[in-house]
Each structure stands twice: as structure tokens, then as C-alpha cells.
Amino acid sequence: MQRSKGSPRGGGAGQESWVGPLDGHDPVPAEEAGQLRYDDPWYDALASGWGESAGDGAQGPAVVPSARTEGGAGAAAAADVYLEVQRSAAFQEVRRRYRRFVVPAFVAFFAWYVGYVVAATTVPELMARPVAGAVNVAMAAGLGQFLSTFLLTWAYARHARLRRDRAALELRWDTQELTRGMNGGTS
């Protein structure tokens, strides 16, 4: 693997053996390759408080069930961990919060879109009515479709950030820890 300007990265003068990049990350020396690092791009997010305990004590942290040890080894045991997490109250709460936003938002947006299409095809005289100058009802409603799309995207991202991301990240970390513990610290 060729380095920038033909030299390896890093300031060392000695010869270093490099392990190739994984998922676009910088390569690591072979000596360090045995010491696995679990870097999570979500942990470095700019939102404050990610990956930290709530601290306010309003509602205790969601408990994820512990890993089963009698379930076999390898993939079957990891599958058991994922099934346990999926059945946990914390996971169900994340899914419930997701559905509480997505289902009504979908229904409202789909009704608005279908209403626009139906009105454009069934009552063209209404859609041709001028609103301001050369702008008619159809043009205003069409621009409203774009505006509502952007507003729905913003609302979804905000809802996810405020209501689901922290709990989902905690579930993710807990699941990784459970599966790592089953594999003897490596995964």
C-alpha cells in the first residue's frame, strides 16, 4: 500500500509494518493491531451529552439483559444477545418513540401529497385560480410540497436527536459490550 509521497505516516525513523485501513480509518502499526480499538463515529458527535449518563435521575437507565453463556458459542450466542436486546424494554421504548413520530407524520404528509394530486386532476379550475400575479394555487401548493418536505425532514432529525438517539446509542454500546464479553474480549 503506497503512502503519501512514498513515506509511511507518523514521525518514527524506524521501519514499521502497517496493517491496512479498515472502513476508511488510518492504518495502525502491526504491533498495535493485536490491541483492538473500538472507535465509534457516533461517540464523537457534536451534540453535547452523547454517551454520558443522564445524571438528572428522572428515570434510571434502561437495563439491557445480560449475555447468556449456556446458549452456545460464536454466532448463535451473539444472536441470542441480539434477541434479548430486541425484547428488552429499552429497545421497545426506542421503537415506540420512532413509531409515535413516523406513523402520524407519514399519514399527514401522504394525505397532503394525495390531496394535492387529486385536486390538480379533479378541480383544475381551482388550481388555476391566481393567488398573486402569475402565481396560481397549483404553484403555491407545489412549492408547499417542497417546503413541507424540508420541514418534515427537519422535524424527523430533531425528534431523533432529542428522543431516540441517546437511548439507541446506549443500546448499541451495551450490545457491543455483551457480544464482546461472549467472545472473550475480542470481536
mmCIF file of C-alpha atoms in Angstrom:
data_model
loop_
_atom_site.group_PDB
_atom_site.id
_atom_site.type_symbol
_atom_site.label_atom_id
_atom_site.label_comp_id
_atom_site.label_asym_id
_atom_site.label_seq_id
_atom_site.Cartn_x
_atom_site.Cartn_y
_atom_site.Cartn_z
ATOM 1 C CA MET A 1 0.000 0.000 0.000
ATOM 2 C CA GLN A 2 1.544 3.304 -1.059
ATOM 3 C CA ARG A 3 1.744 6.209 1.341
ATOM 4 C CA SER A 4 1.550 9.898 0.593
ATOM 5 C CA LYS A 5 4.860 10.979 -1.019
ATOM 6 C CA GLY A 6 6.169 7.441 -0.584
ATOM 7 C CA SER A 7 6.768 7.628 3.181
ATOM 8 C CA PRO A 8 4.793 5.968 5.976
ATOM 9 C CA ARG A 9 2.612 8.091 8.197
ATOM 10 C CA GLY A 10 3.939 9.029 11.599
ATOM 11 C CA GLY A 11 7.164 10.578 12.718
ATOM 12 C CA GLY A 12 9.164 7.454 13.549
ATOM 13 C CA ALA A 13 12.535 6.932 11.920
ATOM 14 C CA GLY A 14 12.447 3.145 12.173
ATOM 15 C CA GLN A 15 10.833 0.650 9.855
ATOM 16 C CA GLU A 16 7.243 -0.018 10.761
ATOM 17 C CA SER A 17 4.944 -2.715 9.487
ATOM 18 C CA TRP A 18 1.456 -1.393 8.767
ATOM 19 C CA VAL A 19 -1.905 -3.084 8.762
ATOM 20 C CA GLY A 20 -4.227 -1.837 6.013
ATOM 21 C CA PRO A 21 -7.044 0.612 6.724
ATOM 22 C CA LEU A 22 -10.390 -0.658 7.908
ATOM 23 C CA ASP A 23 -13.515 1.232 6.842
ATOM 24 C CA GLY A 24 -11.560 4.310 5.760
ATOM 25 C CA HIS A 25 -9.684 4.710 9.057
ATOM 26 C CA ASP A 26 -5.950 5.303 9.184
ATOM 27 C CA PRO A 27 -3.851 2.139 9.308
ATOM 28 C CA VAL A 28 -2.260 1.075 12.568
ATOM 29 C CA PRO A 29 1.177 -0.465 13.161
ATOM 30 C CA ALA A 30 1.175 -4.270 13.258
ATOM 31 C CA GLU A 31 2.298 -4.198 16.888
ATOM 32 C CA GLU A 32 -0.864 -2.311 17.818
ATOM 33 C CA ALA A 33 -3.142 -4.382 15.568
ATOM 34 C CA GLY A 34 -3.441 -7.029 18.284
ATOM 35 C CA GLN A 35 -4.864 -4.409 20.650
ATOM 36 C CA LEU A 36 -8.244 -3.765 19.092
ATOM 37 C CA ARG A 37 -9.728 -0.297 19.399
ATOM 38 C CA TYR A 38 -13.428 0.191 19.145
ATOM 39 C CA ASP A 39 -13.899 3.666 17.734
ATOM 40 C CA ASP A 40 -17.468 4.692 17.238
ATOM 41 C CA PRO A 41 -18.103 7.704 14.977
ATOM 42 C CA TRP A 42 -21.338 8.443 16.828
ATOM 43 C CA TYR A 43 -19.472 8.994 20.082
ATOM 44 C CA ASP A 44 -17.601 11.985 18.655
ATOM 45 C CA ALA A 45 -20.818 13.699 17.603
ATOM 46 C CA LEU A 46 -21.074 17.412 18.262
ATOM 47 C CA ALA A 47 -24.248 17.135 20.303
ATOM 48 C CA SER A 48 -23.443 17.640 23.955
ATOM 49 C CA GLY A 49 -24.061 14.861 26.410
ATOM 50 C CA TRP A 50 -23.918 11.954 23.971
ATOM 51 C CA GLY A 51 -22.755 8.759 25.554
ATOM 52 C CA GLU A 52 -22.988 10.208 29.038
ATOM 53 C CA SER A 53 -25.368 9.250 31.807
ATOM 54 C CA ALA A 54 -28.487 11.350 32.173
ATOM 55 C CA GLY A 55 -27.425 12.481 35.650
ATOM 56 C CA ASP A 56 -30.766 14.080 36.454
ATOM 57 C CA GLY A 57 -32.092 10.806 37.864
ATOM 58 C CA ALA A 58 -35.597 11.427 36.494
ATOM 59 C CA GLN A 59 -35.724 7.977 35.018
ATOM 60 C CA GLY A 60 -33.000 5.435 35.636
ATOM 61 C CA PRO A 61 -31.009 4.000 32.765
ATOM 62 C CA ALA A 62 -32.683 1.273 30.808
ATOM 63 C CA VAL A 63 -31.429 -2.157 31.740
ATOM 64 C CA VAL A 64 -30.312 -4.464 28.969
ATOM 65 C CA PRO A 65 -30.349 -8.149 29.846
ATOM 66 C CA SER A 66 -27.003 -9.823 30.462
ATOM 67 C CA ALA A 67 -25.430 -12.195 27.984
ATOM 68 C CA ARG A 68 -26.296 -15.868 28.142
ATOM 69 C CA THR A 69 -23.363 -18.193 28.489
ATOM 70 C CA GLU A 70 -25.108 -21.518 28.020
ATOM 71 C CA GLY A 71 -26.501 -20.570 24.587
ATOM 72 C CA GLY A 72 -23.529 -21.996 22.692
ATOM 73 C CA ALA A 73 -20.545 -20.258 21.168
ATOM 74 C CA GLY A 74 -19.942 -17.828 18.360
ATOM 75 C CA ALA A 75 -22.714 -16.601 16.144
ATOM 76 C CA ALA A 76 -25.520 -18.496 17.874
ATOM 77 C CA ALA A 77 -24.663 -16.914 21.221
ATOM 78 C CA ALA A 78 -24.374 -13.459 19.628
ATOM 79 C CA ALA A 79 -27.786 -13.998 18.028
ATOM 80 C CA ASP A 80 -29.178 -14.729 21.485
ATOM 81 C CA VAL A 81 -27.767 -11.433 22.736
ATOM 82 C CA TYR A 82 -29.419 -9.526 19.902
ATOM 83 C CA LEU A 83 -32.726 -11.285 20.506
ATOM 84 C CA GLU A 84 -32.567 -10.453 24.212
ATOM 85 C CA VAL A 85 -31.813 -6.810 23.430
ATOM 86 C CA GLN A 86 -34.667 -6.715 20.925
ATOM 87 C CA ARG A 87 -37.039 -7.999 23.615
ATOM 88 C CA SER A 88 -35.756 -5.560 26.238
ATOM 89 C CA ALA A 89 -37.884 -2.681 27.487
ATOM 90 C CA ALA A 90 -35.251 -0.154 26.390
ATOM 91 C CA PHE A 91 -35.353 -1.343 22.771
ATOM 92 C CA GLN A 92 -39.143 -1.433 22.764
ATOM 93 C CA GLU A 93 -39.217 2.155 24.059
ATOM 94 C CA VAL A 94 -36.919 3.329 21.245
ATOM 95 C CA ARG A 95 -39.161 1.608 18.681
ATOM 96 C CA ARG A 96 -42.287 3.056 20.314
ATOM 97 C CA ARG A 97 -40.859 6.593 20.145
ATOM 98 C CA TYR A 98 -39.955 6.025 16.492
ATOM 99 C CA ARG A 99 -43.445 4.813 15.598
ATOM 100 C CA ARG A 100 -45.111 7.641 17.548
ATOM 101 C CA PHE A 101 -43.450 10.141 15.244
ATOM 102 C CA VAL A 102 -43.247 8.300 11.921
ATOM 103 C CA VAL A 103 -46.796 6.952 11.627
ATOM 104 C CA PRO A 104 -48.632 10.284 12.140
ATOM 105 C CA ALA A 105 -46.030 12.153 10.073
ATOM 106 C CA PHE A 106 -46.400 9.674 7.220
ATOM 107 C CA VAL A 107 -50.192 9.835 7.312
ATOM 108 C CA ALA A 108 -50.212 13.646 7.329
ATOM 109 C CA PHE A 109 -47.611 14.009 4.578
ATOM 110 C CA PHE A 110 -49.161 11.308 2.388
ATOM 111 C CA ALA A 111 -52.641 12.857 2.769
ATOM 112 C CA TRP A 112 -51.209 16.278 1.848
ATOM 113 C CA TYR A 113 -49.488 14.812 -1.239
ATOM 114 C CA VAL A 114 -52.521 12.797 -2.384
ATOM 115 C CA GLY A 115 -54.764 15.812 -1.764
ATOM 116 C CA TYR A 116 -52.513 17.925 -3.995
ATOM 117 C CA VAL A 117 -52.520 15.343 -6.805
ATOM 118 C CA VAL A 118 -56.273 14.720 -6.562
ATOM 119 C CA ALA A 119 -57.045 18.455 -6.538
ATOM 120 C CA ALA A 120 -54.768 19.006 -9.536
ATOM 121 C CA THR A 121 -56.594 16.336 -11.549
ATOM 122 C CA THR A 122 -60.202 16.772 -10.391
ATOM 123 C CA VAL A 123 -60.584 20.540 -9.924
ATOM 124 C CA PRO A 124 -58.242 22.213 -12.412
ATOM 125 C CA GLU A 125 -60.285 25.439 -12.268
ATOM 126 C CA LEU A 126 -59.496 25.766 -8.546
ATOM 127 C CA MET A 127 -55.804 25.058 -9.102
ATOM 128 C CA ALA A 128 -55.693 27.635 -11.931
ATOM 129 C CA ARG A 129 -57.084 30.409 -9.717
ATOM 130 C CA PRO A 130 -54.490 33.194 -9.386
ATOM 131 C CA VAL A 131 -53.063 33.916 -5.931
ATOM 132 C CA ALA A 132 -50.618 36.735 -6.621
ATOM 133 C CA GLY A 133 -49.708 37.847 -10.117
ATOM 134 C CA ALA A 134 -48.687 34.854 -12.226
ATOM 135 C CA VAL A 135 -48.643 32.532 -9.212
ATOM 136 C CA ASN A 136 -51.725 30.320 -9.020
ATOM 137 C CA VAL A 137 -52.993 27.874 -6.373
ATOM 138 C CA ALA A 138 -51.260 24.908 -8.061
ATOM 139 C CA MET A 139 -47.870 26.648 -8.000
ATOM 140 C CA ALA A 140 -48.311 27.694 -4.378
ATOM 141 C CA ALA A 141 -49.342 24.159 -3.378
ATOM 142 C CA GLY A 142 -46.419 22.690 -5.352
ATOM 143 C CA LEU A 143 -43.983 24.958 -3.534
ATOM 144 C CA GLY A 144 -45.752 23.966 -0.318
ATOM 145 C CA GLN A 145 -44.875 20.339 -1.120
ATOM 146 C CA PHE A 146 -41.185 21.259 -1.184
ATOM 147 C CA LEU A 147 -41.484 23.303 1.999
ATOM 148 C CA SER A 148 -43.349 20.544 3.826
ATOM 149 C CA THR A 149 -40.705 18.012 2.752
ATOM 150 C CA PHE A 150 -37.931 20.132 4.250
ATOM 151 C CA LEU A 151 -39.948 20.796 7.408
ATOM 152 C CA LEU A 152 -40.710 17.101 7.842
ATOM 153 C CA THR A 153 -37.026 16.234 7.398
ATOM 154 C CA TRP A 154 -36.035 18.838 9.989
ATOM 155 C CA ALA A 155 -38.721 17.631 12.411
ATOM 156 C CA TYR A 156 -37.651 13.998 11.988
ATOM 157 C CA ALA A 157 -33.976 14.801 12.608
ATOM 158 C CA ARG A 158 -34.865 16.896 15.652
ATOM 159 C CA HIS A 159 -37.145 14.214 17.065
ATOM 160 C CA ALA A 160 -34.484 11.545 16.545
ATOM 161 C CA ARG A 161 -31.806 13.679 18.197
ATOM 162 C CA LEU A 162 -33.945 14.594 21.207
ATOM 163 C CA ARG A 163 -35.993 11.445 21.751
ATOM 164 C CA ARG A 164 -34.190 8.395 20.353
ATOM 165 C CA ASP A 165 -30.501 8.825 19.569
ATOM 166 C CA ARG A 166 -29.172 8.712 23.119
ATOM 167 C CA ALA A 167 -31.188 5.628 24.064
ATOM 168 C CA ALA A 168 -30.268 3.901 20.792
ATOM 169 C CA LEU A 169 -26.593 4.699 21.311
ATOM 170 C CA GLU A 170 -26.703 3.271 24.832
ATOM 171 C CA LEU A 171 -28.342 0.107 23.486
ATOM 172 C CA ARG A 172 -25.675 -0.131 20.823
ATOM 173 C CA TRP A 173 -22.845 0.185 23.340
ATOM 174 C CA ASP A 174 -24.473 -2.307 25.713
ATOM 175 C CA THR A 175 -24.975 -4.785 22.876
ATOM 176 C CA GLN A 176 -21.363 -4.433 21.772
ATOM 177 C CA GLU A 177 -20.173 -4.991 25.321
ATOM 178 C CA LEU A 178 -22.358 -8.084 25.673
ATOM 179 C CA THR A 179 -21.152 -9.604 22.410
ATOM 180 C CA ARG A 180 -17.523 -8.723 23.240
ATOM 181 C CA GLY A 181 -17.884 -10.418 26.612
ATOM 182 C CA MET A 182 -19.129 -13.575 24.917
ATOM 183 C CA ASN A 183 -16.142 -13.659 22.575
ATOM 184 C CA GLY A 184 -13.626 -13.290 25.369
ATOM 185 C CA GLY A 185 -12.962 -9.592 24.826
ATOM 186 C CA THR A 186 -12.467 -9.744 21.061
ATOM 187 C CA SER A 187 -14.963 -9.442 18.281
#
